[in-house]
Amino acid sequence: MTGYIPTMEQVDELHRRISPSDAAYDLIHTHCVIVASIARSLARRQNALFMRRCTLPGNAPERGGSLAEACAPATEGGRVVPVPPTDGVTGGTIPPFYLDERMVVIGGLLHDIGTYRVLAHNGSDGEPLSFDGPRYILHGLLGYEYLIDQGVDESIAQFARNHTGVGLTREQVVSQNLPLPPDNYSPMNLEQEVVMVADKYHSKSIPPRFLTAEAYARKAARYGEDNRKAWMDLVRKYGVPDVDSLARHYGMAVSR
């Protein structure tokens, strides 16, 4: 470890230090709080399944069945009843090891900190916020560089770098001629991956909104069928959070 792991207070300081306006802070920080909350729930579901790995029947859906099987109610035909929801999350499959929920939360709170640096209109003079579309793809790398410059440990800074889409590979960067240094920007561990997945259930659109797994699948399909399938594989792996309850809590709409 070469840097520090931020406390909750330091996470907020890192946001406020880079934010150009209160409006930008409210939009981006709130998004990060929501994503951290979803990621924590997904991680708790994974850990609950991991703890039950030795007691689940061999044909339990959580051992690798389809999402539909994992979320469907039991029938009278003798099918195994799925594990009840964990923190609002249904479905999912058993992970190979226990996830670090603390790292997931801190990483979630900082994953989008680079988006402050890709604002076209930053709200500092009262104008509506908007993002610079062509530069938006840079926000992960810019966030990573900011966190490293601030002395944050590499293990946390990587949450900012490695969360774009459903995993951005060197080959995709080159083939799509993206304005990024050719490299792999995919998650390096399950904690980073769960934050990447959680990020897809909430959008910083104006106004911000939640997305269902199906809504993001349609968005992912814009980049090809392989991209959509990769997303659905992640949904099957981590389960489905209760976005409707979150949307009611935050007073936001849900794209279905």
PDB file of C-alpha atoms in Angstrom:
ATOM      1  CA  MET A   1       0.000   0.000   0.000  1.00  0.00           C
ATOM      2  CA  THR A   2       1.462   3.331  -1.085  1.00  0.00           C
ATOM      3  CA  GLY A   3      -1.437   5.670  -0.334  1.00  0.00           C
ATOM      4  CA  TYR A   4      -4.261   6.068   2.142  1.00  0.00           C
ATOM      5  CA  ILE A   5      -7.729   4.520   2.269  1.00  0.00           C
ATOM      6  CA  PRO A   6     -10.125   7.456   2.707  1.00  0.00           C
ATOM      7  CA  THR A   7     -12.562   7.678   5.593  1.00  0.00           C
ATOM      8  CA  MET A   8     -16.130   8.787   4.907  1.00  0.00           C
ATOM      9  CA  GLU A   9     -15.158  12.349   5.849  1.00  0.00           C
ATOM     10  CA  GLN A  10     -12.162  12.253   3.516  1.00  0.00           C
ATOM     11  CA  VAL A  11     -14.338  10.918   0.695  1.00  0.00           C
ATOM     12  CA  ASP A  12     -16.553  13.981   1.030  1.00  0.00           C
ATOM     13  CA  GLU A  13     -13.497  16.264   1.132  1.00  0.00           C
ATOM     14  CA  LEU A  14     -12.204  14.700  -2.086  1.00  0.00           C
ATOM     15  CA  HIS A  15     -15.518  15.437  -3.792  1.00  0.00           C
ATOM     16  CA  ARG A  16     -15.741  18.998  -2.529  1.00  0.00           C
ATOM     17  CA  ARG A  17     -12.122  19.738  -3.436  1.00  0.00           C
ATOM     18  CA  ILE A  18     -12.668  18.949  -7.118  1.00  0.00           C
ATOM     19  CA  SER A  19     -16.276  20.101  -7.520  1.00  0.00           C
ATOM     20  CA  PRO A  20     -16.660  23.404  -9.408  1.00  0.00           C
ATOM     21  CA  SER A  21     -20.107  24.168  -7.962  1.00  0.00           C
ATOM     22  CA  ASP A  22     -22.745  23.084  -5.476  1.00  0.00           C
ATOM     23  CA  ALA A  23     -24.912  21.870  -8.361  1.00  0.00           C
ATOM     24  CA  ALA A  24     -22.129  19.625  -9.674  1.00  0.00           C
ATOM     25  CA  TYR A  25     -21.471  18.260  -6.194  1.00  0.00           C
ATOM     26  CA  ASP A  26     -25.157  17.511  -5.647  1.00  0.00           C
ATOM     27  CA  LEU A  27     -25.476  15.618  -8.935  1.00  0.00           C
ATOM     28  CA  ILE A  28     -22.223  13.648  -8.902  1.00  0.00           C
ATOM     29  CA  HIS A  29     -21.864  13.023  -5.171  1.00  0.00           C
ATOM     30  CA  THR A  30     -25.486  11.884  -4.915  1.00  0.00           C
ATOM     31  CA  HIS A  31     -24.931   9.494  -7.829  1.00  0.00           C
ATOM     32  CA  CYS A  32     -21.867   8.066  -6.090  1.00  0.00           C
ATOM     33  CA  VAL A  33     -23.807   7.619  -2.832  1.00  0.00           C
ATOM     34  CA  ILE A  34     -26.552   5.760  -4.697  1.00  0.00           C
ATOM     35  CA  VAL A  35     -24.085   3.545  -6.557  1.00  0.00           C
ATOM     36  CA  ALA A  36     -22.221   2.778  -3.317  1.00  0.00           C
ATOM     37  CA  SER A  37     -25.532   1.782  -1.715  1.00  0.00           C
ATOM     38  CA  ILE A  38     -26.461  -0.515  -4.603  1.00  0.00           C
ATOM     39  CA  ALA A  39     -22.948  -1.985  -4.706  1.00  0.00           C
ATOM     40  CA  ARG A  40     -23.041  -2.682  -0.966  1.00  0.00           C
ATOM     41  CA  SER A  41     -26.357  -4.509  -1.375  1.00  0.00           C
ATOM     42  CA  LEU A  42     -24.991  -6.574  -4.274  1.00  0.00           C
ATOM     43  CA  ALA A  43     -21.869  -7.405  -2.256  1.00  0.00           C
ATOM     44  CA  ARG A  44     -23.970  -8.389   0.763  1.00  0.00           C
ATOM     45  CA  ARG A  45     -25.999 -10.689  -1.476  1.00  0.00           C
ATOM     46  CA  GLN A  46     -22.801 -12.274  -2.774  1.00  0.00           C
ATOM     47  CA  ASN A  47     -21.516 -12.755   0.752  1.00  0.00           C
ATOM     48  CA  ALA A  48     -24.816 -14.215   1.936  1.00  0.00           C
ATOM     49  CA  LEU A  49     -24.684 -16.764  -0.889  1.00  0.00           C
ATOM     50  CA  PHE A  50     -21.040 -17.518  -0.135  1.00  0.00           C
ATOM     51  CA  MET A  51     -21.871 -18.230   3.504  1.00  0.00           C
ATOM     52  CA  ARG A  52     -24.596 -20.665   2.395  1.00  0.00           C
ATOM     53  CA  ARG A  53     -22.477 -22.414  -0.242  1.00  0.00           C
ATOM     54  CA  CYS A  54     -22.163 -25.618   1.786  1.00  0.00           C
ATOM     55  CA  THR A  55     -25.858 -25.857   2.662  1.00  0.00           C
ATOM     56  CA  LEU A  56     -27.464 -25.146  -0.724  1.00  0.00           C
ATOM     57  CA  PRO A  57     -28.705 -28.207  -2.616  1.00  0.00           C
ATOM     58  CA  GLY A  58     -26.738 -29.194  -5.696  1.00  0.00           C
ATOM     59  CA  ASN A  59     -29.550 -28.029  -7.983  1.00  0.00           C
ATOM     60  CA  ALA A  60     -30.087 -24.670  -6.241  1.00  0.00           C
ATOM     61  CA  PRO A  61     -30.418 -21.855  -8.814  1.00  0.00           C
ATOM     62  CA  GLU A  62     -27.785 -19.820  -6.974  1.00  0.00           C
ATOM     63  CA  ARG A  63     -25.236 -22.449  -7.974  1.00  0.00           C
ATOM     64  CA  GLY A  64     -25.375 -21.187 -11.544  1.00  0.00           C
ATOM     65  CA  GLY A  65     -28.903 -21.357 -12.956  1.00  0.00           C
ATOM     66  CA  SER A  66     -30.363 -18.696 -15.192  1.00  0.00           C
ATOM     67  CA  LEU A  67     -31.540 -15.344 -13.835  1.00  0.00           C
ATOM     68  CA  ALA A  68     -35.113 -16.311 -14.509  1.00  0.00           C
ATOM     69  CA  GLU A  69     -34.707 -19.517 -12.504  1.00  0.00           C
ATOM     70  CA  ALA A  70     -32.990 -17.695  -9.671  1.00  0.00           C
ATOM     71  CA  CYS A  71     -35.761 -15.115  -9.368  1.00  0.00           C
ATOM     72  CA  ALA A  72     -38.822 -17.280 -10.024  1.00  0.00           C
ATOM     73  CA  PRO A  73     -41.010 -18.624  -7.190  1.00  0.00           C
ATOM     74  CA  ALA A  74     -40.950 -22.311  -6.358  1.00  0.00           C
ATOM     75  CA  THR A  75     -43.481 -24.674  -7.912  1.00  0.00           C
ATOM     76  CA  GLU A  76     -45.022 -27.836  -6.568  1.00  0.00           C
ATOM     77  CA  GLY A  77     -42.909 -29.931  -8.900  1.00  0.00           C
ATOM     78  CA  GLY A  78     -40.145 -30.276  -6.359  1.00  0.00           C
ATOM     79  CA  ARG A  79     -37.960 -27.444  -7.621  1.00  0.00           C
ATOM     80  CA  VAL A  80     -35.643 -25.928  -5.027  1.00  0.00           C
ATOM     81  CA  VAL A  81     -36.841 -22.639  -3.508  1.00  0.00           C
ATOM     82  CA  PRO A  82     -34.404 -19.775  -4.243  1.00  0.00           C
ATOM     83  CA  VAL A  83     -32.594 -18.086  -1.368  1.00  0.00           C
ATOM     84  CA  PRO A  84     -34.752 -15.204  -0.049  1.00  0.00           C
ATOM     85  CA  PRO A  85     -33.660 -11.663  -1.026  1.00  0.00           C
ATOM     86  CA  THR A  86     -30.654 -10.136   0.721  1.00  0.00           C
ATOM     87  CA  ASP A  87     -30.824  -6.368   1.298  1.00  0.00           C
ATOM     88  CA  GLY A  88     -33.389  -6.155  -1.505  1.00  0.00           C
ATOM     89  CA  VAL A  89     -31.321  -8.163  -4.004  1.00  0.00           C
ATOM     90  CA  THR A  90     -32.770 -11.280  -5.622  1.00  0.00           C
ATOM     91  CA  GLY A  91     -30.945 -13.890  -7.669  1.00  0.00           C
ATOM     92  CA  GLY A  92     -27.194 -14.046  -8.120  1.00  0.00           C
ATOM     93  CA  THR A  93     -24.765 -16.945  -7.971  1.00  0.00           C
ATOM     94  CA  ILE A  94     -22.238 -18.041  -5.353  1.00  0.00           C
ATOM     95  CA  PRO A  95     -18.956 -16.078  -5.609  1.00  0.00           C
ATOM     96  CA  PRO A  96     -15.534 -17.745  -5.291  1.00  0.00           C
ATOM     97  CA  PHE A  97     -14.745 -15.854  -2.095  1.00  0.00           C
ATOM     98  CA  TYR A  98     -16.070 -13.296   0.405  1.00  0.00           C
ATOM     99  CA  LEU A  99     -16.186  -9.707  -0.889  1.00  0.00           C
ATOM    100  CA  ASP A 100     -14.746  -6.757   1.049  1.00  0.00           C
ATOM    101  CA  GLU A 101     -17.854  -4.610   1.625  1.00  0.00           C
ATOM    102  CA  ARG A 102     -15.847  -1.693   3.033  1.00  0.00           C
ATOM    103  CA  MET A 103     -13.753  -1.448  -0.131  1.00  0.00           C
ATOM    104  CA  VAL A 104     -16.903  -1.723  -2.236  1.00  0.00           C
ATOM    105  CA  VAL A 105     -18.520   1.221  -0.438  1.00  0.00           C
ATOM    106  CA  ILE A 106     -15.448   3.476  -0.558  1.00  0.00           C
ATOM    107  CA  GLY A 107     -14.838   2.569  -4.191  1.00  0.00           C
ATOM    108  CA  GLY A 108     -18.468   3.244  -5.030  1.00  0.00           C
ATOM    109  CA  LEU A 109     -18.352   6.642  -3.350  1.00  0.00           C
ATOM    110  CA  LEU A 110     -15.341   7.651  -5.456  1.00  0.00           C
ATOM    111  CA  HIS A 111     -15.862   5.788  -8.744  1.00  0.00           C
ATOM    112  CA  ASP A 112     -17.257   8.761 -10.690  1.00  0.00           C
ATOM    113  CA  ILE A 113     -15.156  11.527  -9.181  1.00  0.00           C
ATOM    114  CA  GLY A 114     -13.557  12.156 -12.571  1.00  0.00           C
ATOM    115  CA  THR A 115     -16.877  13.318 -14.045  1.00  0.00           C
ATOM    116  CA  TYR A 116     -16.335  16.735 -12.437  1.00  0.00           C
ATOM    117  CA  ARG A 117     -13.603  17.197 -15.071  1.00  0.00           C
ATOM    118  CA  VAL A 118     -15.762  16.364 -18.091  1.00  0.00           C
ATOM    119  CA  LEU A 119     -18.492  18.936 -17.510  1.00  0.00           C
ATOM    120  CA  ALA A 120     -19.278  21.201 -20.475  1.00  0.00           C
ATOM    121  CA  HIS A 121     -21.278  23.538 -18.215  1.00  0.00           C
ATOM    122  CA  ASN A 122     -20.306  23.178 -14.575  1.00  0.00           C
ATOM    123  CA  GLY A 123     -22.993  25.227 -12.848  1.00  0.00           C
ATOM    124  CA  SER A 124     -20.557  27.757 -11.366  1.00  0.00           C
ATOM    125  CA  ASP A 125     -22.473  30.710 -12.825  1.00  0.00           C
ATOM    126  CA  GLY A 126     -25.912  29.200 -12.429  1.00  0.00           C
ATOM    127  CA  GLU A 127     -26.175  27.678 -15.910  1.00  0.00           C
ATOM    128  CA  PRO A 128     -27.658  24.165 -16.177  1.00  0.00           C
ATOM    129  CA  LEU A 129     -25.176  21.320 -15.821  1.00  0.00           C
ATOM    130  CA  SER A 130     -24.178  19.360 -18.893  1.00  0.00           C
ATOM    131  CA  PHE A 131     -21.415  16.899 -19.762  1.00  0.00           C
ATOM    132  CA  ASP A 132     -18.919  17.123 -22.594  1.00  0.00           C
ATOM    133  CA  GLY A 133     -20.041  14.078 -24.590  1.00  0.00           C
ATOM    134  CA  PRO A 134     -16.888  13.441 -26.645  1.00  0.00           C
ATOM    135  CA  ARG A 135     -14.668  13.702 -23.534  1.00  0.00           C
ATOM    136  CA  TYR A 136     -16.935  11.777 -21.173  1.00  0.00           C
ATOM    137  CA  ILE A 137     -15.116   8.488 -21.835  1.00  0.00           C
ATOM    138  CA  LEU A 138     -12.076  10.063 -20.145  1.00  0.00           C
ATOM    139  CA  HIS A 139     -13.754  10.476 -16.773  1.00  0.00           C
ATOM    140  CA  GLY A 140     -12.545   7.155 -15.368  1.00  0.00           C
ATOM    141  CA  LEU A 141      -8.904   7.837 -16.137  1.00  0.00           C
ATOM    142  CA  LEU A 142      -9.186  11.465 -14.986  1.00  0.00           C
ATOM    143  CA  GLY A 143     -10.719  10.328 -11.706  1.00  0.00           C
ATOM    144  CA  TYR A 144      -7.961   7.767 -11.227  1.00  0.00           C
ATOM    145  CA  GLU A 145      -5.262  10.385 -11.829  1.00  0.00           C
ATOM    146  CA  TYR A 146      -6.946  12.828  -9.434  1.00  0.00           C
ATOM    147  CA  LEU A 147      -7.166  10.260  -6.659  1.00  0.00           C
ATOM    148  CA  ILE A 148      -3.530   9.208  -7.106  1.00  0.00           C
ATOM    149  CA  ASP A 149      -2.460  12.881  -7.061  1.00  0.00           C
ATOM    150  CA  GLN A 150      -4.372  13.301  -3.788  1.00  0.00           C
ATOM    151  CA  GLY A 151      -2.459  10.418  -2.209  1.00  0.00           C
ATOM    152  CA  VAL A 152      -5.290   7.881  -2.323  1.00  0.00           C
ATOM    153  CA  ASP A 153      -4.161   4.271  -2.505  1.00  0.00           C
ATOM    154  CA  GLU A 154      -4.023   2.547  -5.893  1.00  0.00           C
ATOM    155  CA  SER A 155      -6.511  -0.067  -4.706  1.00  0.00           C
ATOM    156  CA  ILE A 156      -9.173   2.656  -4.348  1.00  0.00           C
ATOM    157  CA  ALA A 157      -8.159   4.786  -7.333  1.00  0.00           C
ATOM    158  CA  GLN A 158      -8.694   1.789  -9.599  1.00  0.00           C
ATOM    159  CA  PHE A 159     -12.439   1.907  -8.889  1.00  0.00           C
ATOM    160  CA  ALA A 160     -12.518   5.170 -10.851  1.00  0.00           C
ATOM    161  CA  ARG A 161     -10.368   3.826 -13.673  1.00  0.00           C
ATOM    162  CA  ASN A 162     -12.054   0.459 -14.165  1.00  0.00           C
ATOM    163  CA  HIS A 163     -15.822   0.899 -14.213  1.00  0.00           C
ATOM    164  CA  THR A 164     -16.746   2.089 -17.731  1.00  0.00           C
ATOM    165  CA  GLY A 165     -19.477   0.153 -19.536  1.00  0.00           C
ATOM    166  CA  VAL A 166     -19.360  -3.579 -18.817  1.00  0.00           C
ATOM    167  CA  GLY A 167     -15.561  -3.690 -18.923  1.00  0.00           C
ATOM    168  CA  LEU A 168     -13.472  -1.765 -21.444  1.00  0.00           C
ATOM    169  CA  THR A 169     -10.636  -3.765 -23.014  1.00  0.00           C
ATOM    170  CA  ARG A 170      -7.514  -2.611 -24.826  1.00  0.00           C
ATOM    171  CA  GLU A 171      -8.901  -4.126 -28.017  1.00  0.00           C
ATOM    172  CA  GLN A 172     -12.088  -2.067 -27.716  1.00  0.00           C
ATOM    173  CA  VAL A 173     -10.125   1.126 -27.077  1.00  0.00           C
ATOM    174  CA  VAL A 174      -8.110   0.554 -30.245  1.00  0.00           C
ATOM    175  CA  SER A 175     -10.885  -0.786 -32.500  1.00  0.00           C
ATOM    176  CA  GLN A 176     -13.321   1.994 -31.518  1.00  0.00           C
ATOM    177  CA  ASN A 177     -10.609   4.664 -31.761  1.00  0.00           C
ATOM    178  CA  LEU A 178     -11.458   5.889 -28.254  1.00  0.00           C
ATOM    179  CA  PRO A 179      -9.563   8.925 -26.895  1.00  0.00           C
ATOM    180  CA  LEU A 180      -7.818   6.853 -24.217  1.00  0.00           C
ATOM    181  CA  PRO A 181      -4.301   5.451 -23.951  1.00  0.00           C
ATOM    182  CA  PRO A 182      -4.510   1.860 -25.287  1.00  0.00           C
ATOM    183  CA  ASP A 183      -4.897  -0.243 -22.165  1.00  0.00           C
ATOM    184  CA  ASN A 184      -7.288  -2.497 -20.277  1.00  0.00           C
ATOM    185  CA  TYR A 185      -9.875  -0.577 -18.222  1.00  0.00           C
ATOM    186  CA  SER A 186     -11.832  -3.583 -16.973  1.00  0.00           C
ATOM    187  CA  PRO A 187     -12.280  -4.400 -13.266  1.00  0.00           C
ATOM    188  CA  MET A 188      -9.306  -6.116 -11.660  1.00  0.00           C
ATOM    189  CA  ASN A 189     -11.262  -7.837  -8.875  1.00  0.00           C
ATOM    190  CA  LEU A 190     -14.816  -8.630  -7.768  1.00  0.00           C
ATOM    191  CA  GLU A 191     -15.070  -5.511  -5.618  1.00  0.00           C
ATOM    192  CA  GLN A 192     -14.377  -3.304  -8.644  1.00  0.00           C
ATOM    193  CA  GLU A 193     -16.728  -5.380 -10.778  1.00  0.00           C
ATOM    194  CA  VAL A 194     -19.624  -5.066  -8.356  1.00  0.00           C
ATOM    195  CA  VAL A 195     -19.258  -1.256  -8.371  1.00  0.00           C
ATOM    196  CA  MET A 196     -19.175  -1.297 -12.182  1.00  0.00           C
ATOM    197  CA  VAL A 197     -22.415  -3.280 -12.176  1.00  0.00           C
ATOM    198  CA  ALA A 198     -24.101  -1.065  -9.576  1.00  0.00           C
ATOM    199  CA  ASP A 199     -23.224   2.020 -11.630  1.00  0.00           C
ATOM    200  CA  LYS A 200     -25.464   0.806 -14.449  1.00  0.00           C
ATOM    201  CA  TYR A 201     -28.599   1.019 -12.324  1.00  0.00           C
ATOM    202  CA  HIS A 202     -28.423   4.812 -11.964  1.00  0.00           C
ATOM    203  CA  SER A 203     -27.866   7.606 -14.472  1.00  0.00           C
ATOM    204  CA  LYS A 204     -26.576  11.165 -13.926  1.00  0.00           C
ATOM    205  CA  SER A 205     -28.917  12.392 -16.651  1.00  0.00           C
ATOM    206  CA  ILE A 206     -30.696  15.692 -16.030  1.00  0.00           C
ATOM    207  CA  PRO A 207     -32.832  14.880 -14.129  1.00  0.00           C
ATOM    208  CA  PRO A 208     -31.091  11.765 -12.744  1.00  0.00           C
ATOM    209  CA  ARG A 209     -32.960   8.466 -12.854  1.00  0.00           C
ATOM    210  CA  PHE A 210     -32.710   4.779 -12.035  1.00  0.00           C
ATOM    211  CA  LEU A 211     -32.594   2.016 -14.644  1.00  0.00           C
ATOM    212  CA  THR A 212     -33.831  -1.546 -14.470  1.00  0.00           C
ATOM    213  CA  ALA A 213     -31.597  -4.382 -15.655  1.00  0.00           C
ATOM    214  CA  GLU A 214     -33.705  -4.594 -18.808  1.00  0.00           C
ATOM    215  CA  ALA A 215     -33.379  -0.856 -19.502  1.00  0.00           C
ATOM    216  CA  TYR A 216     -29.605  -1.027 -19.294  1.00  0.00           C
ATOM    217  CA  ALA A 217     -29.596  -4.141 -21.496  1.00  0.00           C
ATOM    218  CA  ARG A 218     -31.158  -2.063 -24.274  1.00  0.00           C
ATOM    219  CA  LYS A 219     -28.526   0.622 -23.724  1.00  0.00           C
ATOM    220  CA  ALA A 220     -25.729  -1.967 -23.790  1.00  0.00           C
ATOM    221  CA  ALA A 221     -27.100  -3.403 -27.035  1.00  0.00           C
ATOM    222  CA  ARG A 222     -26.238  -0.148 -28.812  1.00  0.00           C
ATOM    223  CA  TYR A 223     -22.624  -1.328 -28.690  1.00  0.00           C
ATOM    224  CA  GLY A 224     -23.386  -4.796 -30.035  1.00  0.00           C
ATOM    225  CA  GLU A 225     -25.000  -8.065 -29.013  1.00  0.00           C
ATOM    226  CA  ASP A 226     -21.836  -9.243 -27.250  1.00  0.00           C
ATOM    227  CA  ASN A 227     -22.026  -6.176 -25.019  1.00  0.00           C
ATOM    228  CA  ARG A 228     -25.660  -6.894 -24.148  1.00  0.00           C
ATOM    229  CA  LYS A 229     -24.848 -10.529 -23.373  1.00  0.00           C
ATOM    230  CA  ALA A 230     -21.940  -9.467 -21.159  1.00  0.00           C
ATOM    231  CA  TRP A 231     -24.333  -7.281 -19.182  1.00  0.00           C
ATOM    232  CA  MET A 232     -26.908 -10.041 -18.776  1.00  0.00           C
ATOM    233  CA  ASP A 233     -24.167 -12.396 -17.590  1.00  0.00           C
ATOM    234  CA  LEU A 234     -23.313  -9.833 -14.904  1.00  0.00           C
ATOM    235  CA  VAL A 235     -26.984  -9.552 -13.912  1.00  0.00           C
ATOM    236  CA  ARG A 236     -27.170 -13.318 -13.524  1.00  0.00           C
ATOM    237  CA  LYS A 237     -23.947 -13.308 -11.513  1.00  0.00           C
ATOM    238  CA  TYR A 238     -24.831 -10.522  -9.055  1.00  0.00           C
ATOM    239  CA  GLY A 239     -28.633 -10.580  -8.954  1.00  0.00           C
ATOM    240  CA  VAL A 240     -31.116  -7.728  -9.267  1.00  0.00           C
ATOM    241  CA  PRO A 241     -31.374  -4.822  -6.784  1.00  0.00           C
ATOM    242  CA  ASP A 242     -34.705  -3.287  -5.785  1.00  0.00           C
ATOM    243  CA  VAL A 243     -34.416  -0.092  -7.839  1.00  0.00           C
ATOM    244  CA  ASP A 244     -38.091   0.755  -7.347  1.00  0.00           C
ATOM    245  CA  SER A 245     -37.608   1.164  -3.590  1.00  0.00           C
ATOM    246  CA  LEU A 246     -34.486   3.267  -4.147  1.00  0.00           C
ATOM    247  CA  ALA A 247     -36.297   5.433  -6.681  1.00  0.00           C
ATOM    248  CA  ARG A 248     -39.110   6.089  -4.216  1.00  0.00           C
ATOM    249  CA  HIS A 249     -36.581   6.938  -1.497  1.00  0.00           C
ATOM    250  CA  TYR A 250     -34.769   9.485  -3.687  1.00  0.00           C
ATOM    251  CA  GLY A 251     -37.875  10.751  -5.498  1.00  0.00           C
ATOM    252  CA  MET A 252     -36.519   9.788  -8.919  1.00  0.00           C
ATOM    253  CA  ALA A 253     -38.015   8.118 -11.987  1.00  0.00           C
ATOM    254  CA  VAL A 254     -37.174   4.634 -13.226  1.00  0.00           C
ATOM    255  CA  SER A 255     -36.382   3.797 -16.849  1.00  0.00           C
ATOM    256  CA  ARG A 256     -37.745   0.361 -17.609  1.00  0.00           C
TER     257      ARG A 256
END
